[in-house]
Short mmCIF file of N, CA and C in Angstrom, two decimals:
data_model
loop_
_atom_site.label_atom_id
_atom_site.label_comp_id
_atom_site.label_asym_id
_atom_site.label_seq_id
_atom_site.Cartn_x
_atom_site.Cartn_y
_atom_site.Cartn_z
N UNK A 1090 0.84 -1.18 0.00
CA UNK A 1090 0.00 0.00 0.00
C UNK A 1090 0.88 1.23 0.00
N UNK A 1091 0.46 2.15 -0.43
CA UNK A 1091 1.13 2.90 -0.86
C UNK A 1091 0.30 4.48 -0.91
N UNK A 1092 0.69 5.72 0.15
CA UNK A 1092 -0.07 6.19 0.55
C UNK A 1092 1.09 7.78 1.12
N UNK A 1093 0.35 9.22 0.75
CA UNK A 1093 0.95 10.32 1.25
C UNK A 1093 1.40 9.80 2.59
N UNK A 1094 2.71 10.67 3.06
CA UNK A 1094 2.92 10.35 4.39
C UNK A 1094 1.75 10.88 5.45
N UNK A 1095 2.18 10.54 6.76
CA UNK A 1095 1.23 11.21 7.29
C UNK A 1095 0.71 12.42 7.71
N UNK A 1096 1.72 13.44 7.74
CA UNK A 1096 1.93 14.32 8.09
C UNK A 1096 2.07 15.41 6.61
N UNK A 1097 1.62 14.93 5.27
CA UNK A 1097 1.83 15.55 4.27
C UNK A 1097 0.14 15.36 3.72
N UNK A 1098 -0.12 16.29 3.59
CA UNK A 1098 -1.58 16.61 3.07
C UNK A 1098 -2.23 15.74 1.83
N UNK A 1099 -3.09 15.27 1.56
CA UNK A 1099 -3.43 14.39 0.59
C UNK A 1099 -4.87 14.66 0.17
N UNK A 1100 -4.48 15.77 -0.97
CA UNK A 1100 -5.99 16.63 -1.74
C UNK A 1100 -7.06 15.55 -2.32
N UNK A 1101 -6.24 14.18 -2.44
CA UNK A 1101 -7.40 13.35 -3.27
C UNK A 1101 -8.43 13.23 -2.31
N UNK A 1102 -8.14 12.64 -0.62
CA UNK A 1102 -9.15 12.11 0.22
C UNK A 1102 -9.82 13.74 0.36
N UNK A 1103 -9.06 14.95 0.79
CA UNK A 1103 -9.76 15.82 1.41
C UNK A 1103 -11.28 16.36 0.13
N UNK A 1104 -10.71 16.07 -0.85
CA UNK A 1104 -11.81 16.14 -2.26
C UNK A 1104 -13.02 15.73 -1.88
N UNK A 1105 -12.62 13.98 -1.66
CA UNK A 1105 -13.72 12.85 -1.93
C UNK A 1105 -14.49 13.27 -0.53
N UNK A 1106 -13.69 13.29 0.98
CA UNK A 1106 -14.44 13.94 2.16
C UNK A 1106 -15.73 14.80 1.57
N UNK A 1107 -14.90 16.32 1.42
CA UNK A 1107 -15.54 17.62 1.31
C UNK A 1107 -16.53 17.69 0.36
N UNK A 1108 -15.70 16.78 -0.92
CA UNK A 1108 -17.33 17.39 -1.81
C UNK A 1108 -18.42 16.31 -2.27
N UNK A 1109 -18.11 15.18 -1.83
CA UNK A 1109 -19.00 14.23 -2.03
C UNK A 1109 -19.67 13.40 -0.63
N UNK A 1110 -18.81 13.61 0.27
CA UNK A 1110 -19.25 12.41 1.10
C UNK A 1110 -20.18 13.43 2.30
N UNK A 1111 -18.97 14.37 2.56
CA UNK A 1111 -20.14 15.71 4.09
C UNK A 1111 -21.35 15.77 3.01
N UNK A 1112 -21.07 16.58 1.70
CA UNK A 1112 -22.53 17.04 0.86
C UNK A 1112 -23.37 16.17 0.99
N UNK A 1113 -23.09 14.59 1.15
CA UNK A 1113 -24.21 13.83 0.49
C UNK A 1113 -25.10 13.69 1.60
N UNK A 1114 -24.18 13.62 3.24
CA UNK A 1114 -24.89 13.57 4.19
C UNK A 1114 -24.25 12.94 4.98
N UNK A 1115 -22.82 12.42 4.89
CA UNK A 1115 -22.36 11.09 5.34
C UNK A 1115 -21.70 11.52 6.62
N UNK A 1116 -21.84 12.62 7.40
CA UNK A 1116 -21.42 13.41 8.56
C UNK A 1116 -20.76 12.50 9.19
N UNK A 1117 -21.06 11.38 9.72
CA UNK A 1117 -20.30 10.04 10.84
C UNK A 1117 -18.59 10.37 10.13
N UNK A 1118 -18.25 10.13 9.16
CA UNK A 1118 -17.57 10.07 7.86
C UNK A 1118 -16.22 11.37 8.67
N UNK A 1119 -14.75 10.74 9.46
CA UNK A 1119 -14.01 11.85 9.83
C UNK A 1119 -13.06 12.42 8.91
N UNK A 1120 -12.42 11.65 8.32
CA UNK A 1120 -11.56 11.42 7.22
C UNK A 1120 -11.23 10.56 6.20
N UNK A 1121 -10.54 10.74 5.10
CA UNK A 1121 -10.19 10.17 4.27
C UNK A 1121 -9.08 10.42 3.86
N UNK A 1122 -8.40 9.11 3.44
CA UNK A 1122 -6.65 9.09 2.80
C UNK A 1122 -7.35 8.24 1.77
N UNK A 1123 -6.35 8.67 0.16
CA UNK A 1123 -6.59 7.86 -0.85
C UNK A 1123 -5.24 7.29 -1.07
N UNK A 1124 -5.23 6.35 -1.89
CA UNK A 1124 -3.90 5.38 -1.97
C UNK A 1124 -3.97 4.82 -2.65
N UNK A 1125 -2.91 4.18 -3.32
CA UNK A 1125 -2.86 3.12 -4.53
C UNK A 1125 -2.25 1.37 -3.59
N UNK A 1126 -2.87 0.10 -4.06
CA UNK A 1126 -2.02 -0.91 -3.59
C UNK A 1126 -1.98 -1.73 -4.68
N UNK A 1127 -0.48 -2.35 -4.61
CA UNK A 1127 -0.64 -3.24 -5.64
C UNK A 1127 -0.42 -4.52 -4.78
N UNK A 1128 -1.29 -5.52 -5.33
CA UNK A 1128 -1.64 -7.13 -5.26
C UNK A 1128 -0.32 -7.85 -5.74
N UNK A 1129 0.80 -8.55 -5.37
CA UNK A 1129 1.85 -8.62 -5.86
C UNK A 1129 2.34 -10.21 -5.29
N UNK A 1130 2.48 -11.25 -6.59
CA UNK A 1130 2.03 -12.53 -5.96
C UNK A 1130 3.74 -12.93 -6.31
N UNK A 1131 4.61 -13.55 -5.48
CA UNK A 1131 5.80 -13.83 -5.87
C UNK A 1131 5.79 -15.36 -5.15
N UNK A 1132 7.08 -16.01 -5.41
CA UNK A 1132 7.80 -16.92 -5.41
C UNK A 1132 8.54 -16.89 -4.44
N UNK A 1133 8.11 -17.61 -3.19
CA UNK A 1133 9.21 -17.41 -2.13
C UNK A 1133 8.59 -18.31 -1.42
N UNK A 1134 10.38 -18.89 -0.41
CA UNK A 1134 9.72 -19.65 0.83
C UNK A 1134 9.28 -19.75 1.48
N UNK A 1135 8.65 -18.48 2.29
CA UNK A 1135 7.90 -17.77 3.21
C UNK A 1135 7.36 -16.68 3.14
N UNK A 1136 6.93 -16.39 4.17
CA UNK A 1136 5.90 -14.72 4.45
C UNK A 1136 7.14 -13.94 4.08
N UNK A 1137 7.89 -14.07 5.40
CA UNK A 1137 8.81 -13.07 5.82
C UNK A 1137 10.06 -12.48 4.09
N UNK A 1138 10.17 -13.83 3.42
CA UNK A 1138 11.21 -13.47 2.44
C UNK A 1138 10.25 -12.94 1.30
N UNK A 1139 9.26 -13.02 1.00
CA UNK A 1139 7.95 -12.28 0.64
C UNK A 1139 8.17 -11.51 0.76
N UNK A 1140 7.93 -10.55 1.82
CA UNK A 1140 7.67 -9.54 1.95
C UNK A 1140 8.98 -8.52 1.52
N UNK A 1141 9.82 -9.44 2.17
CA UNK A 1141 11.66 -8.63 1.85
C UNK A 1141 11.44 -8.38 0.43
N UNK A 1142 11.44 -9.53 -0.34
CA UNK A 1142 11.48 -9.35 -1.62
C UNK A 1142 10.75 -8.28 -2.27
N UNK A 1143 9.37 -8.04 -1.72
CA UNK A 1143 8.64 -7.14 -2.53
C UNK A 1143 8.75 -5.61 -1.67
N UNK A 1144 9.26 -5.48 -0.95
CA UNK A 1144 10.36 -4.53 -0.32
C UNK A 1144 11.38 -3.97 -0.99
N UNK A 1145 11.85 -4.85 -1.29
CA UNK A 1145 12.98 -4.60 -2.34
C UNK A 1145 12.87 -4.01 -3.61
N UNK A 1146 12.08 -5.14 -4.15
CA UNK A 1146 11.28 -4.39 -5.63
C UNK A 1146 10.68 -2.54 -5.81
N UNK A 1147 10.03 -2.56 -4.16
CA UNK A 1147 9.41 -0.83 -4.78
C UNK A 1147 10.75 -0.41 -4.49
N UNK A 1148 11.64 -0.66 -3.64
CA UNK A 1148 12.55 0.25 -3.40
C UNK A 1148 13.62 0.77 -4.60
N UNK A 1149 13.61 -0.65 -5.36
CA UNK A 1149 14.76 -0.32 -6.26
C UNK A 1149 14.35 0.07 -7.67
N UNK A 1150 12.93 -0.28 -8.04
CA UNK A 1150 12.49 0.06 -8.88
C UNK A 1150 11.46 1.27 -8.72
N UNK A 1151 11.83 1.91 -7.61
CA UNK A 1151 11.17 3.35 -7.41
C UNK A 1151 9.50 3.32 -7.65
N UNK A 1152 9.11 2.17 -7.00
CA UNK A 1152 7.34 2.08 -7.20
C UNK A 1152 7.09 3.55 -6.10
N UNK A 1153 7.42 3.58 -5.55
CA UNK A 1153 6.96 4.54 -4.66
C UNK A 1153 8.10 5.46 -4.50
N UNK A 1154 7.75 6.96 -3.96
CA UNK A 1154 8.74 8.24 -3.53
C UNK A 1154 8.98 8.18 -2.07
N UNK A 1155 10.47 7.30 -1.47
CA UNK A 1155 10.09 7.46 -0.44
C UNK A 1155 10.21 9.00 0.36
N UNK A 1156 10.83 10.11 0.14
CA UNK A 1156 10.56 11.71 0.16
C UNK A 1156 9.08 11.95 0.35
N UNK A 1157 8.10 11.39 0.14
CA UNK A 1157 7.23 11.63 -0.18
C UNK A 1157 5.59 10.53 0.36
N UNK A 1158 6.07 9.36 -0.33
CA UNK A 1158 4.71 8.11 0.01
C UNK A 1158 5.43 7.39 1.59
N UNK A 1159 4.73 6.70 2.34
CA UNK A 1159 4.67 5.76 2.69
C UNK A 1159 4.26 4.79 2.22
N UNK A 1160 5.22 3.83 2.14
CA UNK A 1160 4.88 1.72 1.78
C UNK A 1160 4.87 1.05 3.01
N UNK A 1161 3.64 0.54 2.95
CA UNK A 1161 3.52 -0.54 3.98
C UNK A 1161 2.86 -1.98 2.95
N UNK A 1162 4.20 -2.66 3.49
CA UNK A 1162 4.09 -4.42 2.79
C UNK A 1162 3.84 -5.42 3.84
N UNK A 1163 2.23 -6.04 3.43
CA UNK A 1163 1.62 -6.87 4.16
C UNK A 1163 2.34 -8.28 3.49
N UNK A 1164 2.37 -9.19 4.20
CA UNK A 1164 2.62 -10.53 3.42
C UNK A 1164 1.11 -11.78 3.86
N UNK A 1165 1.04 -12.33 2.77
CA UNK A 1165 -0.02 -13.67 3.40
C UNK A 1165 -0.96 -12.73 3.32
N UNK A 1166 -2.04 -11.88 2.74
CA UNK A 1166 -2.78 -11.70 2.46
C UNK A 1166 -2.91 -11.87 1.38
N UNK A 1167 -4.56 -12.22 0.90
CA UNK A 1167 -4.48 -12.55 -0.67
C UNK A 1167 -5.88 -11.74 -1.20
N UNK A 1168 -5.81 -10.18 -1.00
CA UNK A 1168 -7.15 -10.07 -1.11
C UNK A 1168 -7.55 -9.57 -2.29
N UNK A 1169 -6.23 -9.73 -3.63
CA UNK A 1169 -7.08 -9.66 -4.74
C UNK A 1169 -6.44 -10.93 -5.99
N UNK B 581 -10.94 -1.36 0.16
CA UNK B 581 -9.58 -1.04 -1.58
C UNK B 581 -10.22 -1.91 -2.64
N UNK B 582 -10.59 -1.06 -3.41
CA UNK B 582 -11.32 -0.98 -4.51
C UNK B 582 -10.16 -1.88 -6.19
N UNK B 583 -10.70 -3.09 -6.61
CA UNK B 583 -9.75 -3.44 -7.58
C UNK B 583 -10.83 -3.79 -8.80
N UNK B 584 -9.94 -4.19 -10.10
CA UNK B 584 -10.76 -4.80 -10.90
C UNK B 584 -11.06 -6.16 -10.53
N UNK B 585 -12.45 -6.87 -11.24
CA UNK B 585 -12.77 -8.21 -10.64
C UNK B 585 -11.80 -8.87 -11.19
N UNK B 586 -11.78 -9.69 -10.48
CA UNK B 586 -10.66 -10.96 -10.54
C UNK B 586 -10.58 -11.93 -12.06
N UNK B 587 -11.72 -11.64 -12.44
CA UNK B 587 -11.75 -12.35 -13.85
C UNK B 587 -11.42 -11.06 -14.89
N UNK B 588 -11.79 -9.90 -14.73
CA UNK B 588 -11.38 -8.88 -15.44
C UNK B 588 -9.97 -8.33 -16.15
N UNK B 589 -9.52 -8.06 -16.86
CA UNK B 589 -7.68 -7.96 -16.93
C UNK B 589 -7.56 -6.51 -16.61
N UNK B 590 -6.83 -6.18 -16.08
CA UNK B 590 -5.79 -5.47 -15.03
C UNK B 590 -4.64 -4.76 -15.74
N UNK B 591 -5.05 -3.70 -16.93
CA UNK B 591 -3.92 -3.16 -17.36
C UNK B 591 -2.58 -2.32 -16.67
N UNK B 592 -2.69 -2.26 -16.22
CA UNK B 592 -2.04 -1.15 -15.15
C UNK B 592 -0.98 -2.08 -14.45
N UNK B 593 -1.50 -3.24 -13.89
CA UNK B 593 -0.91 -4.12 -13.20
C UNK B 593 0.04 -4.92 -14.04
N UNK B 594 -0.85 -5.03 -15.25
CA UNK B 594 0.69 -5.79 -16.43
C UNK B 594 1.34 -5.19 -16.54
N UNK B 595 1.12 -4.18 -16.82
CA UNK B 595 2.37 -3.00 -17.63
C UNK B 595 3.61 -3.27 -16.35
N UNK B 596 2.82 -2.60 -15.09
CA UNK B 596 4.05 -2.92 -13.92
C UNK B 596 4.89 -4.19 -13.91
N UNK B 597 3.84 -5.05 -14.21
CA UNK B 597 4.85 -6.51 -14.39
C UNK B 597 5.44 -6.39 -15.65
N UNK B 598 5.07 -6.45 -16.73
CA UNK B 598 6.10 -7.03 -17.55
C UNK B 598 7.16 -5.82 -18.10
N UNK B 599 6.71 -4.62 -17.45
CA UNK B 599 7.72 -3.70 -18.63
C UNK B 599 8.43 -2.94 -17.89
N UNK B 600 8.13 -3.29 -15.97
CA UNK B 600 9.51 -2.32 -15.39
C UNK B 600 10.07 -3.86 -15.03
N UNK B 601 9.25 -4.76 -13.75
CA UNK B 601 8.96 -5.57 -12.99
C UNK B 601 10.30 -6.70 -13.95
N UNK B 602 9.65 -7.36 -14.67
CA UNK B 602 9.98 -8.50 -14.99
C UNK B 602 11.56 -7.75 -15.94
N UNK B 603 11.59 -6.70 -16.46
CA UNK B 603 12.78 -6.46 -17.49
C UNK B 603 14.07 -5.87 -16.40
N UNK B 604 13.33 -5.77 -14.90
CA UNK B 604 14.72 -5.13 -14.38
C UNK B 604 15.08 -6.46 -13.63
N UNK B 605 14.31 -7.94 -13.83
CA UNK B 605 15.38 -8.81 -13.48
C UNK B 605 14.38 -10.04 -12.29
N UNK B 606 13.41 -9.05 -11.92
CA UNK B 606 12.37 -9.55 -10.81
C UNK B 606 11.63 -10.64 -10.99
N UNK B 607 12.58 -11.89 -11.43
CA UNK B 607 11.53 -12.78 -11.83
C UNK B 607 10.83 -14.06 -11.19
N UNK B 608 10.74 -13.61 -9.52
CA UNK B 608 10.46 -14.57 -9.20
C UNK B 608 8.43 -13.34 -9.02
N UNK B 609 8.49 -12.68 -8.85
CA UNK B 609 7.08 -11.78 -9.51
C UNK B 609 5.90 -12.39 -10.16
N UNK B 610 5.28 -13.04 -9.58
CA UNK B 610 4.49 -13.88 -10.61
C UNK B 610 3.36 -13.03 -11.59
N UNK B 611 2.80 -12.17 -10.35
CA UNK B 611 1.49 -11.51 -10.90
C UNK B 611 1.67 -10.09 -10.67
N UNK B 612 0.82 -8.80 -10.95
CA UNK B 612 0.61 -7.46 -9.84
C UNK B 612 -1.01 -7.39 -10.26
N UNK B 613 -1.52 -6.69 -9.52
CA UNK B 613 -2.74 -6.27 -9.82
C UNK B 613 -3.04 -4.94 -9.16
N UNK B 614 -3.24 -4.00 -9.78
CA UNK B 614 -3.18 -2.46 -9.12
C UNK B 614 -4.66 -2.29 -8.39
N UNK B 615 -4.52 -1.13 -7.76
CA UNK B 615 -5.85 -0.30 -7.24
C UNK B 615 -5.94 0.36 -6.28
N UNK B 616 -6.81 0.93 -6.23
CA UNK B 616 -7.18 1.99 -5.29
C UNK B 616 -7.30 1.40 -3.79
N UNK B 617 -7.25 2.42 -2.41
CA UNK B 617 -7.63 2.28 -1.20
C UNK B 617 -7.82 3.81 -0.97
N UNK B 618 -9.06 3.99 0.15
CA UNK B 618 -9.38 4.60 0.82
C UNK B 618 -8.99 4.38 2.46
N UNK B 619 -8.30 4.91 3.00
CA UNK B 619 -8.61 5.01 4.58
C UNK B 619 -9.88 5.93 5.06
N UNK B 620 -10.70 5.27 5.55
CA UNK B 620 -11.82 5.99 5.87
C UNK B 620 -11.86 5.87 7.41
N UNK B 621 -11.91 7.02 8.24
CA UNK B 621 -12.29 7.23 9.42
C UNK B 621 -14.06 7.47 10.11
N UNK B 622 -14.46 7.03 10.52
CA UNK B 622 -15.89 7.21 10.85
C UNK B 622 -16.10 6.88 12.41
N UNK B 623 -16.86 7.82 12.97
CA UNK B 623 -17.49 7.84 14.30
C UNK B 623 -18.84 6.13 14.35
N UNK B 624 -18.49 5.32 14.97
CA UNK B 624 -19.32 4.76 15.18
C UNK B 624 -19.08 3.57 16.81
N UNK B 625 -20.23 3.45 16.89
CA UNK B 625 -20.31 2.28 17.85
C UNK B 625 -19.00 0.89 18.07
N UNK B 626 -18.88 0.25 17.06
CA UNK B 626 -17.83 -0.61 16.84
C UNK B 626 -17.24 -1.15 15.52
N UNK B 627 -16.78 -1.98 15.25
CA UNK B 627 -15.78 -2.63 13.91
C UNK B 627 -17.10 -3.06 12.74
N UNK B 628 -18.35 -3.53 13.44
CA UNK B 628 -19.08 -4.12 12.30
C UNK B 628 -20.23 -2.52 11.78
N UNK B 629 -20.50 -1.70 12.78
CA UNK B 629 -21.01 -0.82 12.11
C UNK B 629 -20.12 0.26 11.54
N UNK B 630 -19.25 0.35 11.67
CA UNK B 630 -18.34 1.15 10.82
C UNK B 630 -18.38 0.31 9.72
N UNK B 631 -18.04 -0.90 9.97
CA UNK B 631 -17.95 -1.65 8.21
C UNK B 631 -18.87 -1.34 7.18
N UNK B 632 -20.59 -1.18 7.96
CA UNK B 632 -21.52 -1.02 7.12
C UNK B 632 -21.41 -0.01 6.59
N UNK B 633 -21.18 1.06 7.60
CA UNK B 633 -21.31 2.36 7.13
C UNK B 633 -20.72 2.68 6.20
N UNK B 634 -19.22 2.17 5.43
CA UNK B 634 -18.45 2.44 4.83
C UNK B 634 -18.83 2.34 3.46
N UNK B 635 -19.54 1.05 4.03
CA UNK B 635 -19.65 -0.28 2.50
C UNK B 635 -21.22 0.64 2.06
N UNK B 636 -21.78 1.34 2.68
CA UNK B 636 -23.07 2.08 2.44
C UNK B 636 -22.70 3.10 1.84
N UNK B 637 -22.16 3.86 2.20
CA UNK B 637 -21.17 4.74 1.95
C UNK B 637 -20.57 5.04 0.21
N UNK B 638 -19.70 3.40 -0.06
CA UNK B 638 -18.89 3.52 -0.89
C UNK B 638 -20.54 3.74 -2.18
N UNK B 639 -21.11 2.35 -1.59
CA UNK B 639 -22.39 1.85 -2.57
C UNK B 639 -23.26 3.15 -2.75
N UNK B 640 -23.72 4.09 -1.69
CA UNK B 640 -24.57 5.38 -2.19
C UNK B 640 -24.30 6.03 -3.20
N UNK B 641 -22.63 6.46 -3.02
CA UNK B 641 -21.87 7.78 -3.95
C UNK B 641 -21.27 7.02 -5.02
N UNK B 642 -21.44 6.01 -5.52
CA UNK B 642 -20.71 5.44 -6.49
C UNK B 642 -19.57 5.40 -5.97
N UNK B 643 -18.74 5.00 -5.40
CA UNK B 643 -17.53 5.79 -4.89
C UNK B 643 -16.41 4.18 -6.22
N UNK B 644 -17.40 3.22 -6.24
CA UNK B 644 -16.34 2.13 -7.00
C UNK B 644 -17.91 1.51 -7.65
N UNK B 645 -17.77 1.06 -8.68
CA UNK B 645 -18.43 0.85 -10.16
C UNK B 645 -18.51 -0.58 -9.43
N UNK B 646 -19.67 -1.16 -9.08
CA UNK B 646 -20.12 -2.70 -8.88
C UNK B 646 -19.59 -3.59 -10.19
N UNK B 647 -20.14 -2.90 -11.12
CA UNK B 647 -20.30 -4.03 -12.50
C UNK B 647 -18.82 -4.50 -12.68
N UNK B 648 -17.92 -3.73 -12.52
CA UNK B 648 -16.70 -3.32 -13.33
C UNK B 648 -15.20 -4.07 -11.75
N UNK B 649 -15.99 -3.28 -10.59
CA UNK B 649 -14.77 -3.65 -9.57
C UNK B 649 -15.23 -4.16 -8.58
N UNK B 650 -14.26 -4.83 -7.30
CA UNK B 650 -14.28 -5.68 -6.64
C UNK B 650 -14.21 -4.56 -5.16
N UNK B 651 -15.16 -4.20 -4.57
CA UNK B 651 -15.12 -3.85 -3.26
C UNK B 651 -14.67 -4.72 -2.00
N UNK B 652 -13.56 -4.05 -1.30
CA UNK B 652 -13.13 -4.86 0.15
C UNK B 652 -12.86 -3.95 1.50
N UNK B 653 -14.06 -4.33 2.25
CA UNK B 653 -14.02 -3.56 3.43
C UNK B 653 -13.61 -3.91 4.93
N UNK B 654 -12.44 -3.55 4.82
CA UNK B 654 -12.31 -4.03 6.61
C UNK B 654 -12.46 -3.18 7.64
N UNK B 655 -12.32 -3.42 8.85
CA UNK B 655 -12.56 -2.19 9.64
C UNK B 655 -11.45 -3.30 10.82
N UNK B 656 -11.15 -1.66 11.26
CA UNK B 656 -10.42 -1.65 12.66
C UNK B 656 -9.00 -1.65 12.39
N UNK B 657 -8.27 -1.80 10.98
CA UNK B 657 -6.69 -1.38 10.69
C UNK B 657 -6.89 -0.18 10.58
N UNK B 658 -5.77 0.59 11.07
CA UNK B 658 -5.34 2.21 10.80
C UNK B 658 -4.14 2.33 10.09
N UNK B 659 -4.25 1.78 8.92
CA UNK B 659 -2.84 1.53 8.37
C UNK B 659 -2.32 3.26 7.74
N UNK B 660 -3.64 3.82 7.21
CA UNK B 660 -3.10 5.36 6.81
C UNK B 660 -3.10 6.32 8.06
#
């Protein structure tokens, strides 16, 4: 997953909040962060080297800014 | 986090695989499949009515195309 840091403002959620979700009525509704994840099925002996591996991958192939995004890599989930 | 259905093809997600993914060497990579997430915050009672609310939520405002994508709602991670 792959997501503004936290502390760095993220116009997509404050959008979807402000002009669709308060307007429509959805008040309960405190915030929103938008994010991209990618589903990423590899070849490995375990969770743990899983996860290294696809660790590795955004890092070196610059999937993400780390200046900029937070990556957080789940392993053993399969939810797409 | 909102994806295409599982039987659907996933352009976005190939391209990542075969034209950064797989050419810079990554080949134990089997699959990617891209998409969206929302972190959504909401005032409620506990984990299962927040879930509804969300999943009511996404389903009122269109927020993800039924026909087309695969809705997944959990509640109670604060991962953003």
């Amino acid at each position: 997953m792959i997501s503004n840091k936290e502390g760095a403002r993220d116009p997509e959620g404050e959008t979807i909040l402000r002009d669709l979700v308060h307007k429509s009525g959805f008040e309960e509704v405190m915030s929103i962060r938008a994010g991209k994840f990618l589903s990423v099925e590899v070849e490995a002996g375990d969770k743990d080297s899983a996860a290294r591996l696809v660790r590795k991958m955004c890092d070196e192939l610059r999937i993400y800014n780390p200046a900029a995004h937070r990556l957080i890599v789940e392993a053993g989930r399969v939810p797409v």
